[in-house]
C-alpha cells in the first residue's frame, strides 16, 4: 500500500514539474514559436505517452 502511494506521488510530482516547466517555457516564446510548441505537445507530453507502464513494474509495453 505504501509503495503504491509512493509511486503515485512520484508520478504526480513529475507530471506537475513538467507542466510548470512547459507553462513557463510557453510564456517566454514568441507567438510563432509558441504555436509550434503547442502543436508538438501531444507527441511530447508525458500525459500522452503510452510506452510507460507504472502499474506493473515495467517501463515498456508491447503495442
XYZ file of C-alpha atoms in Angstrom:
63
model
C 0.000 0.000 0.000
C 2.770 2.443 0.917
C 4.726 1.523 -2.202
C 1.718 2.160 -4.454
C 1.061 5.534 -2.834
C 4.737 6.481 -3.100
C 4.767 5.559 -6.773
C 1.636 7.616 -7.418
C 3.101 10.572 -5.513
C 6.240 10.391 -7.644
C 4.217 10.242 -10.870
C 2.123 13.228 -9.770
C 5.207 15.240 -8.786
C 6.911 14.577 -12.135
C 3.781 15.488 -14.071
C 3.346 18.702 -12.080
C 7.006 19.676 -12.538
C 6.810 19.050 -16.289
C 3.618 21.072 -16.685
C 5.052 24.009 -14.717
C 8.218 23.933 -16.823
C 6.235 23.767 -20.074
C 3.967 26.637 -18.963
C 6.961 28.825 -18.129
C 8.643 27.994 -21.435
C 5.465 28.813 -23.407
C 5.321 32.274 -21.825
C 8.907 33.008 -22.938
C 8.297 32.196 -26.616
C 7.260 34.420 -29.484
C 3.799 33.740 -30.971
C 5.114 31.652 -33.930
C 7.364 29.588 -31.636
C 4.505 29.195 -29.173
C 2.301 27.771 -31.911
C 4.989 25.257 -32.876
C 5.490 24.132 -29.281
C 1.770 23.796 -28.607
C 1.383 21.749 -31.798
C 4.127 19.357 -30.636
C 2.743 18.778 -27.121
C 0.522 15.793 -27.999
C 3.645 13.949 -29.208
C 5.952 15.027 -26.379
C 3.745 15.360 -23.305
C 4.076 12.635 -20.648
C 0.300 12.590 -20.437
C 0.155 11.106 -23.944
C 2.985 8.577 -23.596
C 1.718 5.033 -23.899
C 5.042 3.231 -23.531
C 5.455 3.886 -19.799
C 3.650 1.436 -17.563
C 3.997 2.415 -13.901
C 1.322 -0.005 -12.739
C 3.021 -3.319 -13.466
C 6.653 -2.543 -12.703
C 7.872 -2.366 -16.294
C 8.945 0.649 -18.287
C 7.883 -0.688 -21.675
C 4.904 -2.496 -23.009
C 4.219 -4.014 -26.366
C 1.769 -2.115 -28.518
